[in-house]
Tab-separated table of C-alpha atoms and ligand atoms in Angstrom:
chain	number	residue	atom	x	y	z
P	1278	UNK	CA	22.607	-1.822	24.788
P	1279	UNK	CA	25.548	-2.421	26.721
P	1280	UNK	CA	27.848	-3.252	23.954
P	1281	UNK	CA	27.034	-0.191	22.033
P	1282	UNK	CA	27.233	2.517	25.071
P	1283	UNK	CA	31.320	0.773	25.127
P	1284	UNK	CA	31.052	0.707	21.571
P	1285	UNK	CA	30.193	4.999	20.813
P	1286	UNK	CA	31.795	6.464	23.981
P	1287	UNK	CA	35.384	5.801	22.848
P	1288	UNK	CA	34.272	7.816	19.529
P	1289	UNK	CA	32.903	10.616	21.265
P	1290	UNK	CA	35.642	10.881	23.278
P	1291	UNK	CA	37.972	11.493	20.769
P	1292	UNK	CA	36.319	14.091	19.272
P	1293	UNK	CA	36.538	17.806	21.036
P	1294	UNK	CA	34.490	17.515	24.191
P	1295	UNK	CA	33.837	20.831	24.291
P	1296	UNK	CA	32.507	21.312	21.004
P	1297	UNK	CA	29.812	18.422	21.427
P	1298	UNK	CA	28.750	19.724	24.936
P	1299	UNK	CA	27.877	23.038	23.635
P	1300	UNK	CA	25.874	21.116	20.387
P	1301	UNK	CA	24.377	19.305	23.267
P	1302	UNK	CA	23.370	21.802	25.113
P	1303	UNK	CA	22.057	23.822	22.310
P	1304	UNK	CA	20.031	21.070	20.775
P	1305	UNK	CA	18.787	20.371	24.582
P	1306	UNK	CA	17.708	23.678	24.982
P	1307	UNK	CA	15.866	24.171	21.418
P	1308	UNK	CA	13.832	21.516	21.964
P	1309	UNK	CA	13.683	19.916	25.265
P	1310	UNK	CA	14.656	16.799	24.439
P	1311	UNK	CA	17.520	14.846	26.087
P	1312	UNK	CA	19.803	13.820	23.413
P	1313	UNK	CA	21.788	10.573	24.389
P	1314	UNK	CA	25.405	9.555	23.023
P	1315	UNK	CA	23.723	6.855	21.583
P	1316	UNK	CA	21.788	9.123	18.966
P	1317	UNK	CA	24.865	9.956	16.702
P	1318	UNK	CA	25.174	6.204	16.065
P	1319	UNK	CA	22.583	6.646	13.029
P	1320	UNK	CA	25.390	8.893	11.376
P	1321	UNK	CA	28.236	7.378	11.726
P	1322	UNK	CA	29.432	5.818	7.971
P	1323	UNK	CA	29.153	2.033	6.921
P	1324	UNK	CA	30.285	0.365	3.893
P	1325	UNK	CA	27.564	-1.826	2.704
P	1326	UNK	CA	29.490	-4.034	-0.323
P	1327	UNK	CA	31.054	-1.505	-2.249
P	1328	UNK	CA	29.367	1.368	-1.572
P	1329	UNK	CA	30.363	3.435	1.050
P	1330	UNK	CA	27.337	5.307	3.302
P	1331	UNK	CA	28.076	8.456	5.711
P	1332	UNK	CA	24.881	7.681	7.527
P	1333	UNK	CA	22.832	4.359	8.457
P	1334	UNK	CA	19.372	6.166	7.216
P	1335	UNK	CA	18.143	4.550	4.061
P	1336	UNK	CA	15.387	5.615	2.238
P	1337	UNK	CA	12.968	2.436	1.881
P	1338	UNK	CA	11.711	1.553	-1.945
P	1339	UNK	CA	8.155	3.585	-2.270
P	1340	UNK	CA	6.090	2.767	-5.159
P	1341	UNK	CA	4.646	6.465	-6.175
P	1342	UNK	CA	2.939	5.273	-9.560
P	1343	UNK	CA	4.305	8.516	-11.461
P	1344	UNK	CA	6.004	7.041	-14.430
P	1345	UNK	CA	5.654	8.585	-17.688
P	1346	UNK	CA	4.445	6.959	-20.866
P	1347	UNK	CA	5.647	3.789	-21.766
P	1348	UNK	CA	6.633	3.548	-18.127
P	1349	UNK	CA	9.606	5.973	-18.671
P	1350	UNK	CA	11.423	7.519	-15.370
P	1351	UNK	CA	10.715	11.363	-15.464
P	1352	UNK	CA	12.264	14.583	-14.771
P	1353	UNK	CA	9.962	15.338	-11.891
P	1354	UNK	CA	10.740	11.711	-10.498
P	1355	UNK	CA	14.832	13.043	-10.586
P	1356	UNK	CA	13.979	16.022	-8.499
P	1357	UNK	CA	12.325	13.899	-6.062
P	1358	UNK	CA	15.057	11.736	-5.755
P	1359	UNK	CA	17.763	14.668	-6.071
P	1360	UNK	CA	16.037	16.229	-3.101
P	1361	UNK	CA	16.201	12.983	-1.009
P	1362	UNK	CA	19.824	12.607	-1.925
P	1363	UNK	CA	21.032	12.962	1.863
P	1364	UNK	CA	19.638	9.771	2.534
P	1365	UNK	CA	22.668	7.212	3.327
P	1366	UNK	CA	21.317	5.646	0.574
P	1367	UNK	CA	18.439	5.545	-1.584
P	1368	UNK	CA	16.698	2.501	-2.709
P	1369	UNK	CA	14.753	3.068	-5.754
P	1370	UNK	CA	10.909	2.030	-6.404
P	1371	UNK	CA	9.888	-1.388	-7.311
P	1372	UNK	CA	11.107	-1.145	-10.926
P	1373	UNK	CA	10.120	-4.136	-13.355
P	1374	UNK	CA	12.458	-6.106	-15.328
P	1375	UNK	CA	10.154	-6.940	-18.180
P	1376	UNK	CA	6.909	-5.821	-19.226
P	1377	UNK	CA	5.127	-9.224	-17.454
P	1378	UNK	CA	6.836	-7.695	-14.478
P	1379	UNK	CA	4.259	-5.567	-13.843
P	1380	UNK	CA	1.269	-5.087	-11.703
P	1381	UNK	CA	0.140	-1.594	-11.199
P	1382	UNK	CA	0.178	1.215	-13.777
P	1383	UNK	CA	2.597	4.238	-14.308
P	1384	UNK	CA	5.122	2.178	-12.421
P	1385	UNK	CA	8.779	2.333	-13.815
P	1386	UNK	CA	10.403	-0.430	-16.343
P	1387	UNK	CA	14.132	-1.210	-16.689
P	1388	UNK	CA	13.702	-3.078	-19.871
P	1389	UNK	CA	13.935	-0.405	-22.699
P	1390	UNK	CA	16.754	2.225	-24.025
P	1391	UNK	CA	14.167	4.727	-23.308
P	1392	UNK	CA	13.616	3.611	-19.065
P	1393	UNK	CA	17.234	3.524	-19.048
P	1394	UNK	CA	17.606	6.886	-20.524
P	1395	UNK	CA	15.215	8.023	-17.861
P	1396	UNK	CA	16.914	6.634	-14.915
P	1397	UNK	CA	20.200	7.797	-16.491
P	1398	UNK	CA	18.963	11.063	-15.360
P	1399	UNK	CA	17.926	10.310	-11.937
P	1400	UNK	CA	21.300	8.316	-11.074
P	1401	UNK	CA	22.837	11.319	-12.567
P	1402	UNK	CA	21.059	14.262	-10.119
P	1403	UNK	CA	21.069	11.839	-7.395
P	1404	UNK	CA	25.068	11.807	-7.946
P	1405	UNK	CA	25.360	15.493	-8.672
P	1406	UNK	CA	23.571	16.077	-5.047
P	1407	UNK	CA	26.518	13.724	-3.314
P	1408	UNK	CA	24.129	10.696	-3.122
P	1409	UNK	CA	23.561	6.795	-3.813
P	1410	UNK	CA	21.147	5.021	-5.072
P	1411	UNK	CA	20.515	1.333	-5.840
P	1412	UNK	CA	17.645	-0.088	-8.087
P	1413	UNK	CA	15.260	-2.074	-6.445
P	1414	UNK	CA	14.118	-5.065	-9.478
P	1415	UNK	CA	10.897	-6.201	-9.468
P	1416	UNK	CA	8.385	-9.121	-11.190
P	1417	UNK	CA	5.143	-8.692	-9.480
P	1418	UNK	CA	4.105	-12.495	-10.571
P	1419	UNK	CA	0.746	-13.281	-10.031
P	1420	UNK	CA	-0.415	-9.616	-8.739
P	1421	UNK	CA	-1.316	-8.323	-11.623
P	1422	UNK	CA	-4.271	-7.779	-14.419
P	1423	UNK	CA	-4.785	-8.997	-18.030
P	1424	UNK	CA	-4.834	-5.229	-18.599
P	1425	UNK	CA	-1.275	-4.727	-17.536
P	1426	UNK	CA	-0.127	-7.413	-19.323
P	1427	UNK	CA	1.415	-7.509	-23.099
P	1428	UNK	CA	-1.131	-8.924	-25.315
P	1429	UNK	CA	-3.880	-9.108	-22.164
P	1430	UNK	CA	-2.323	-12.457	-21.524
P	1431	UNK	CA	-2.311	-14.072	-18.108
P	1432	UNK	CA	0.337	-13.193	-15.530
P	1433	UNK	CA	2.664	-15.702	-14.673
P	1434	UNK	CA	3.285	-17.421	-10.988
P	1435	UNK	CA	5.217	-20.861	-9.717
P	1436	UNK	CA	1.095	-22.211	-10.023
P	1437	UNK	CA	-1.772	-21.406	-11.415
P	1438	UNK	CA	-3.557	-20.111	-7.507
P	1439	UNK	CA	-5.285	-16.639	-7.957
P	1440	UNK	CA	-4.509	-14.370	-5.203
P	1441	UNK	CA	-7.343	-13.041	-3.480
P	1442	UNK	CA	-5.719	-9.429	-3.656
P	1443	UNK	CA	-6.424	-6.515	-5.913
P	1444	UNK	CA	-4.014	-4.164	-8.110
P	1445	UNK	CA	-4.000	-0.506	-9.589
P	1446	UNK	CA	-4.968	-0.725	-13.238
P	1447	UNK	CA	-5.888	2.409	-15.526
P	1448	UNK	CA	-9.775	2.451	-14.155
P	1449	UNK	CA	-8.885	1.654	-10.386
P	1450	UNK	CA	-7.966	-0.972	-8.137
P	1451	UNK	CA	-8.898	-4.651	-9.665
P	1452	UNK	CA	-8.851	-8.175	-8.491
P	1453	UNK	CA	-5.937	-9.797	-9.741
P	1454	UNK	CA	-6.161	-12.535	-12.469
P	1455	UNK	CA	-5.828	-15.886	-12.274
P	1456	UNK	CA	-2.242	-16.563	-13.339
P	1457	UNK	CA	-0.682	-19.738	-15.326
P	1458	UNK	CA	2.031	-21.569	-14.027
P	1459	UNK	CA	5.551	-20.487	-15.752
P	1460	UNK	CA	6.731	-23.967	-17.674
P	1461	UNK	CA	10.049	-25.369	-16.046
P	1462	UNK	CA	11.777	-24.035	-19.467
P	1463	UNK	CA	10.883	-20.339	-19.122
P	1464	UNK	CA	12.851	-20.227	-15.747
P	1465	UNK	CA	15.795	-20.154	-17.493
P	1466	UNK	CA	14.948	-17.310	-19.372
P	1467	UNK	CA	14.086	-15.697	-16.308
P	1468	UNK	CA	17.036	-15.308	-14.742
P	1469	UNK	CA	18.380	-13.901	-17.497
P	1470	UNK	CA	15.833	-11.349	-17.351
P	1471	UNK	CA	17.371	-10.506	-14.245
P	1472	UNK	CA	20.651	-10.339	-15.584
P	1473	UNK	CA	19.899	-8.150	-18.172
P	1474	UNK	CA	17.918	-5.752	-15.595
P	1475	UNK	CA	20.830	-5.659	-13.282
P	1476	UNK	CA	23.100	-5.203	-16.657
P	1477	UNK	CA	20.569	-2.195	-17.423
P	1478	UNK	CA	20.696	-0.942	-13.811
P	1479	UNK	CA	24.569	-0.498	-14.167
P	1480	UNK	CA	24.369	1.474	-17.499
P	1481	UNK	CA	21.751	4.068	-16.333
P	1482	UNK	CA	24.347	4.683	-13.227
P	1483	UNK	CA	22.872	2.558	-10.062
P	1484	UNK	CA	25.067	1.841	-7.164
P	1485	UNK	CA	23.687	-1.765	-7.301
P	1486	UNK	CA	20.355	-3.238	-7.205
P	1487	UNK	CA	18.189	-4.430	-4.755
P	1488	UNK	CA	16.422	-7.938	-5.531
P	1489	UNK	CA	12.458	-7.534	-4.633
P	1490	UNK	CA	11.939	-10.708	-2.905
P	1491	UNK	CA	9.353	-9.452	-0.550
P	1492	UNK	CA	5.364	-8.663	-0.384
P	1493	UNK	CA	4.093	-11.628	-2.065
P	1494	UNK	CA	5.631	-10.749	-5.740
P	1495	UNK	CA	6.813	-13.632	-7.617
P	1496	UNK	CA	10.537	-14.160	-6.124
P	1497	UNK	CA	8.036	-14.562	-2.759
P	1498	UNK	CA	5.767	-16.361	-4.480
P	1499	UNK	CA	8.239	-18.998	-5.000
P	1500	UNK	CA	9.522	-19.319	-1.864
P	1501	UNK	CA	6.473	-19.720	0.258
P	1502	UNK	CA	4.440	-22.843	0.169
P	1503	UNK	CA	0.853	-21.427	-0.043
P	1504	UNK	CA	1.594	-20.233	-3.751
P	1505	UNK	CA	4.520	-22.931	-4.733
P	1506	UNK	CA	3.023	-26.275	-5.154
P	1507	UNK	CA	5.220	-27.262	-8.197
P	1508	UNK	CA	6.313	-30.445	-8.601
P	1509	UNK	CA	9.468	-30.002	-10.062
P	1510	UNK	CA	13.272	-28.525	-9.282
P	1511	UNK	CA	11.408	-24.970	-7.916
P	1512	UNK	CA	9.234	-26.188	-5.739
P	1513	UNK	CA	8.406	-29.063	-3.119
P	1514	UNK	CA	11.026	-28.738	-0.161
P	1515	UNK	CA	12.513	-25.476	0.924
P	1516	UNK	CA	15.582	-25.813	-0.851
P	1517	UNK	CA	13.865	-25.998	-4.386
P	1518	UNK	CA	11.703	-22.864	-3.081
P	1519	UNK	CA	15.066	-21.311	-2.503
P	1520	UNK	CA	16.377	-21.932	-5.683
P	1521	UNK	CA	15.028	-19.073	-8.302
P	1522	UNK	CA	16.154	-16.443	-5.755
P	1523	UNK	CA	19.294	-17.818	-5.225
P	1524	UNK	CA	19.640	-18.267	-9.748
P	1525	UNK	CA	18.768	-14.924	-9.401
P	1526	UNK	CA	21.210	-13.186	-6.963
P	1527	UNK	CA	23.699	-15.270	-8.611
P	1528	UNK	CA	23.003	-13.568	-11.807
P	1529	UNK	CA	22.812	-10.546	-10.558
P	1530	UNK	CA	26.373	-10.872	-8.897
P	1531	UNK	CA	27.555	-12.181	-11.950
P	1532	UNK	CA	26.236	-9.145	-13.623
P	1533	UNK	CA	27.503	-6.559	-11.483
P	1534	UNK	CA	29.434	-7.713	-8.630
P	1535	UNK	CA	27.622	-9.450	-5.122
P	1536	UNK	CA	28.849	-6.324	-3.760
P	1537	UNK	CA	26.487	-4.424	-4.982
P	1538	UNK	CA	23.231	-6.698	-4.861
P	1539	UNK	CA	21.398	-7.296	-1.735
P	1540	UNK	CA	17.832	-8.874	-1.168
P	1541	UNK	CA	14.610	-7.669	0.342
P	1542	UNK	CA	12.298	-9.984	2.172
P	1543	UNK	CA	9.157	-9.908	4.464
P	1544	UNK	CA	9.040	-13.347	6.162
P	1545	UNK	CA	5.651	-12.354	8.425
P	1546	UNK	CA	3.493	-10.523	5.527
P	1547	UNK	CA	0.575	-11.449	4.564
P	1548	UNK	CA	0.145	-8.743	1.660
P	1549	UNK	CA	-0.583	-10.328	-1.698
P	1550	UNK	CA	-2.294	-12.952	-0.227
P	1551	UNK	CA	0.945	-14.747	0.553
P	1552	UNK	CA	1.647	-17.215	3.214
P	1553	UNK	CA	4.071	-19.694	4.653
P	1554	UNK	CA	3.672	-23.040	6.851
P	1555	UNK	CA	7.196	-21.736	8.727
P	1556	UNK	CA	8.419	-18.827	7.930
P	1557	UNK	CA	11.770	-19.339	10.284
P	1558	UNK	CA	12.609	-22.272	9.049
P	1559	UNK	CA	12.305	-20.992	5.375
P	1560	UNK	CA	13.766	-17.184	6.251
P	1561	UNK	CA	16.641	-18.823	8.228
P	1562	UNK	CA	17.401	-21.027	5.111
P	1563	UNK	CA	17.232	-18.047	2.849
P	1564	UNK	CA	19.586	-15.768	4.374
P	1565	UNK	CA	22.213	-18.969	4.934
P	1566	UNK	CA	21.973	-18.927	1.111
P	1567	UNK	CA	22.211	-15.482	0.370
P	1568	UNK	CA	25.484	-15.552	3.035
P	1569	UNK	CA	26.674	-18.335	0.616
P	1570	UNK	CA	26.444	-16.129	-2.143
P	1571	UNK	CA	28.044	-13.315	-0.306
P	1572	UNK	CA	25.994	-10.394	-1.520
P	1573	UNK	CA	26.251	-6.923	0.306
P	1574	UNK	CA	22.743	-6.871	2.173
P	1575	UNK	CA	19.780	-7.999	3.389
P	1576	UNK	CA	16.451	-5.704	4.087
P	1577	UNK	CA	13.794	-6.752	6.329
P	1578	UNK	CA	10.577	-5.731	6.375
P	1579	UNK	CA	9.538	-6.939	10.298
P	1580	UNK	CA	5.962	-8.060	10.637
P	1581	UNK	CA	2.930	-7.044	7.888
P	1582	UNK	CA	3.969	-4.907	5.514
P	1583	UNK	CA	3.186	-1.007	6.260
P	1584	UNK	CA	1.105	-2.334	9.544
P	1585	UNK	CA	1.488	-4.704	12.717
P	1586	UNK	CA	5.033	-5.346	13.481
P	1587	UNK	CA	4.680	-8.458	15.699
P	1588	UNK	CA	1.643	-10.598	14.138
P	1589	UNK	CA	3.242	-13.692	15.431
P	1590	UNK	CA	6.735	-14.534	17.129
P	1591	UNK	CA	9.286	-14.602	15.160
P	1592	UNK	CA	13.252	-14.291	16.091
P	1593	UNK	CA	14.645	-12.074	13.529
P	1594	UNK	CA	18.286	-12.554	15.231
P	1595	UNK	CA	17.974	-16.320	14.326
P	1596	UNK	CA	17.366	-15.277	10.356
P	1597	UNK	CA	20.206	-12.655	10.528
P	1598	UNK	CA	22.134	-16.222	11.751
P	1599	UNK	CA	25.859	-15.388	11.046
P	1600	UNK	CA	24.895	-13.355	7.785
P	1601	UNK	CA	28.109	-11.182	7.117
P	1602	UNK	CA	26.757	-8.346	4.974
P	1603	UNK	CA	24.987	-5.247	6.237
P	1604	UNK	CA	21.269	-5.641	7.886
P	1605	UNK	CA	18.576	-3.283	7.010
P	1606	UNK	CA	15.608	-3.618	8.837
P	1607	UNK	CA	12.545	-1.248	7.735
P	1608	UNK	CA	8.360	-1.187	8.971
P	1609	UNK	CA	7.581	1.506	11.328
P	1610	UNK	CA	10.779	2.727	12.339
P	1611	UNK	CA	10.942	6.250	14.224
P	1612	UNK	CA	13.945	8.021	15.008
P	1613	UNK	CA	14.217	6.240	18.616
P	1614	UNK	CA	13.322	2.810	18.128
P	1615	UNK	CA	16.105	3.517	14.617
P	1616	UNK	CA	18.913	4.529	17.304
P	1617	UNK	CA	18.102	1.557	19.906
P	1618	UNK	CA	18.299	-1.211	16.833
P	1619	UNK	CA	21.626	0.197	15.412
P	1620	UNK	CA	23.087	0.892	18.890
P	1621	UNK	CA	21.700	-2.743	20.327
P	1622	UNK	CA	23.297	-3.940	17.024
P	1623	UNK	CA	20.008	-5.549	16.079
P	1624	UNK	CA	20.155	-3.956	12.953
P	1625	UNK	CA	23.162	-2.127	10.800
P	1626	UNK	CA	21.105	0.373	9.386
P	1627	UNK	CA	17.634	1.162	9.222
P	1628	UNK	CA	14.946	2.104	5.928
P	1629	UNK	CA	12.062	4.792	6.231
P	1630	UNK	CA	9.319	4.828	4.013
P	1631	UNK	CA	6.491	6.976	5.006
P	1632	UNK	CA	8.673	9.511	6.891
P	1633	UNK	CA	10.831	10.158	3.748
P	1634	UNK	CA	8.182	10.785	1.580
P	1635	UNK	CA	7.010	13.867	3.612
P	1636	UNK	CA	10.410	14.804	4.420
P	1637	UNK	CA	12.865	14.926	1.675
P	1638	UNK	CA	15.700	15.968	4.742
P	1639	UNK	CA	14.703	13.222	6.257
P	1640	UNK	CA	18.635	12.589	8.102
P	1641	UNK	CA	18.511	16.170	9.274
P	1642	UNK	CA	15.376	16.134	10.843
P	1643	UNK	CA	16.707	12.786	12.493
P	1644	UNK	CA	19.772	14.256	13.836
P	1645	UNK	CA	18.765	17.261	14.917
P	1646	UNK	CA	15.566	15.879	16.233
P	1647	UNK	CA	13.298	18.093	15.088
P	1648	UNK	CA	9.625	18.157	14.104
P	1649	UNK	CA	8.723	15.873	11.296
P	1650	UNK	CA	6.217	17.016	8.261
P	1651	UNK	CA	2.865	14.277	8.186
P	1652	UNK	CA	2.963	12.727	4.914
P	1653	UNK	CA	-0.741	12.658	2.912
P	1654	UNK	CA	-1.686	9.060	1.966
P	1655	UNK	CA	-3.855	10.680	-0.574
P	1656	UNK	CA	-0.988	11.664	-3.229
P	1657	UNK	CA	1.161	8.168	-1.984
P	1658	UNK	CA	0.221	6.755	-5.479
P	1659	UNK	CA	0.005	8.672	-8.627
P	1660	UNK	CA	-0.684	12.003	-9.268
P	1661	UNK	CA	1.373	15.158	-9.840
P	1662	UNK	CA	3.926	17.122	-7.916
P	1663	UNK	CA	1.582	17.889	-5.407
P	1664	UNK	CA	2.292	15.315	-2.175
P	1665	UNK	CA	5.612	14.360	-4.185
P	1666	UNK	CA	8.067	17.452	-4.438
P	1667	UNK	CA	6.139	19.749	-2.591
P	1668	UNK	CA	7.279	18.707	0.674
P	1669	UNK	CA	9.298	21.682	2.634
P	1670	UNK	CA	13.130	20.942	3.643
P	1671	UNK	CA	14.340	22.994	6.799
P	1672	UNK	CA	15.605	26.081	6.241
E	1196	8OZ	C1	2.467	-0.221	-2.621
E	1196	8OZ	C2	1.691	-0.190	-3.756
E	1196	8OZ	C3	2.075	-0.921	-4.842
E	1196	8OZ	C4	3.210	-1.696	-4.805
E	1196	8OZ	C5	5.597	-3.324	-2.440
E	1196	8OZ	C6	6.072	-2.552	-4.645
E	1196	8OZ	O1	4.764	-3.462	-1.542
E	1196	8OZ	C7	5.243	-2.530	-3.630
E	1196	8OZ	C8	3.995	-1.728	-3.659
E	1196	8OZ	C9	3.620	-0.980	-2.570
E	1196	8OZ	O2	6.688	-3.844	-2.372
């Protein structure tokens, strides 16, 4: 706290004093709040890799299961994303890189001419707005159905363990299937999946990508040892675990620059059934890795996914180690607990999932600390406009 009251009074101080007493004032009298210095520090700019953000609010990847057919982006999904284009930057869905990528239905592909056509659009309104966006790839592994799957085969994992989980398939939510084990020679093929996914994210107009390595999907499912019990190159100590994201990001990099690929991960959840024997050893490992490979950020998701922040200790400073990229840390965040992370320089920037849904000026609301619309877990997944670009901006 210290460091960052030195660190933001020597900026406000050079800015006309006058002029930020009276917004002061007037935003202390509106709503009877005291604003601190410390609350512009979410809006000041950062360059994450090569993209350049004028605030430190990202909007957090939100699976809203409202693909079109063939799992083509829509025009209704570019307004939504056009009206959240204020964000500092916008993370994309969970987007998968092949069809065995995915787990849930009406969920977007980056695979075809006709997905990249779709998000062409979005990148493009998104753009046309002022904002950024990065694609967030995805391979959902072992959580998924037969149904979902080309040809009703099995989904793949690192083993052949069933998760005891359940996905959204056309009828309802499911029980997964029991995966196979991918054969040592399909990992190669893999990667280049990923490749070509990052390849497609740059020609329908991403920013970068984000690499899904979170919530028990398969990049997860490698790492941790309750789902990884191979035998060979990918699995066994931590460093094999480690080594199909770290192929990945690699490829990625290649692709399109480490300066615009970062990595999300969830060391404490459980969702998906997933779990680790010790998640610091294996989270600190990771992110010395993805420091090696010098890619733009890292995005935490602190505790179980969408619930209890602190199921068991854990020292997040210890994974951030000496990681030089930007850190994005995202579960629960409100508008104070966002200041006191970036201005305790726990975090660089924070992600909002929930809260951006229901407000698509989202960093306005945040600055000028006013009331926040509820979101309606009813239309989260799938559905129409209703819940999705209905939500009122201020005036
Ligand atoms: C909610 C529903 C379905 C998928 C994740 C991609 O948890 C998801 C997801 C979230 O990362």
């Amino acid at each position: 706290m210290a460091a960052s009251v030195q660190y933001f009074i020597p900026i406000f101080k050079r800015k006309n004093r006058k002029a930020n007493l009276g917004k002061l004032e007037g935003i202390f009298m509106k709503d009877q709040n005291i604003i601190n210095q410390n609350d512009e520090v979410l809006f000041t700019p950062i360059r994450v890799g090569a993209i350049e953000l004028p605030s430190r609010v990202i909007m957090a990847p939100l699976t809203r299961n409202r693909a079109g057919a063939d799992n083509v982006p829509t025009d209704l999904m570019a307004k939504y994303y056009a009206q959240r284009a204020t964000a500092g930057l916008i993370i994309s869905e969970a987007t998968q890189i092949c069809p065995e990528g995915q787990g849930y239905s009406a969920t977007p592909g980056i695979h075809s001419s006709e997905q990249i056509a779709g998000w062409k659009r979005i990148t493009a309104a998104v753009h046309a707005k002022g904002g950024r966006i990065v694609l967030q790839l995805w391979h959902v592994g072992r959580i998924s159905h037969t149904s979902l799957q080309p040809n009703g085969q099995a989904p793949v994992a690192p083993s052949a363990i069933r998760a005891n989980a359940q996905v959204f398939a056309a009828g309802g939510f499911v029980d997964v299937s029991m995966p196979r084990a991918l054969a040592l020679s399909e990992i190669p093929t893999l990667v280049e999946t990923y490749r070509q996914a990052a390849n497609n994210a740059k020609e329908a107009g991403f920013d970068g990508v984000e690499i899904h390595a979170a919530n028990g999907y398969l990049l997860d499912q490698f790492l941790r040892d309750r789902t990884n019990q191979r035998n060979d190159a990918y699995g066994g100590n931590i460093e094999n675990r480690i080594r199909l994201l770290s192929e990945v990001c690699e490829a990625a990099a290649d692709a399109i620059g480490a300066d615009r690929v970062g990595v999300r991960l969830s060391p404490l959840t459980s969702f998906g059934d997933i779990a680790d024997s010790n998640p610091q050893t294996l989270f600190n490992r990771v992110v010395a890795r993805l420091a090696e490979l010098e890619i733009a950020f890292v995005h935490v998701i602190e505790g179980e996914t969408g619930g209890e922040r602190n199921p068991q200790p854990f020292d997040y400073a210890a994974m951030r180690g000496s990681f030089p990229g930007t850190w994005i840390v995202n579960n629960g965040y409100d508008r104070t607990m966002a200041i006191d992370a970036v201005a305790g320089n726990q975090a660089d920037a924070v992600a909002f999932g929930r809260s951006f849904i229901a407000n698509p000026d989202l960093p306005r609301r945040l600055r000028e600390n006013t009331v926040l619309n509820l979101p309606d877990p009813a239309t989260f997944y799938g559905g129409d406009a209703h819940g999705y670009t209905d939500y009122p901006a201020l005036e």
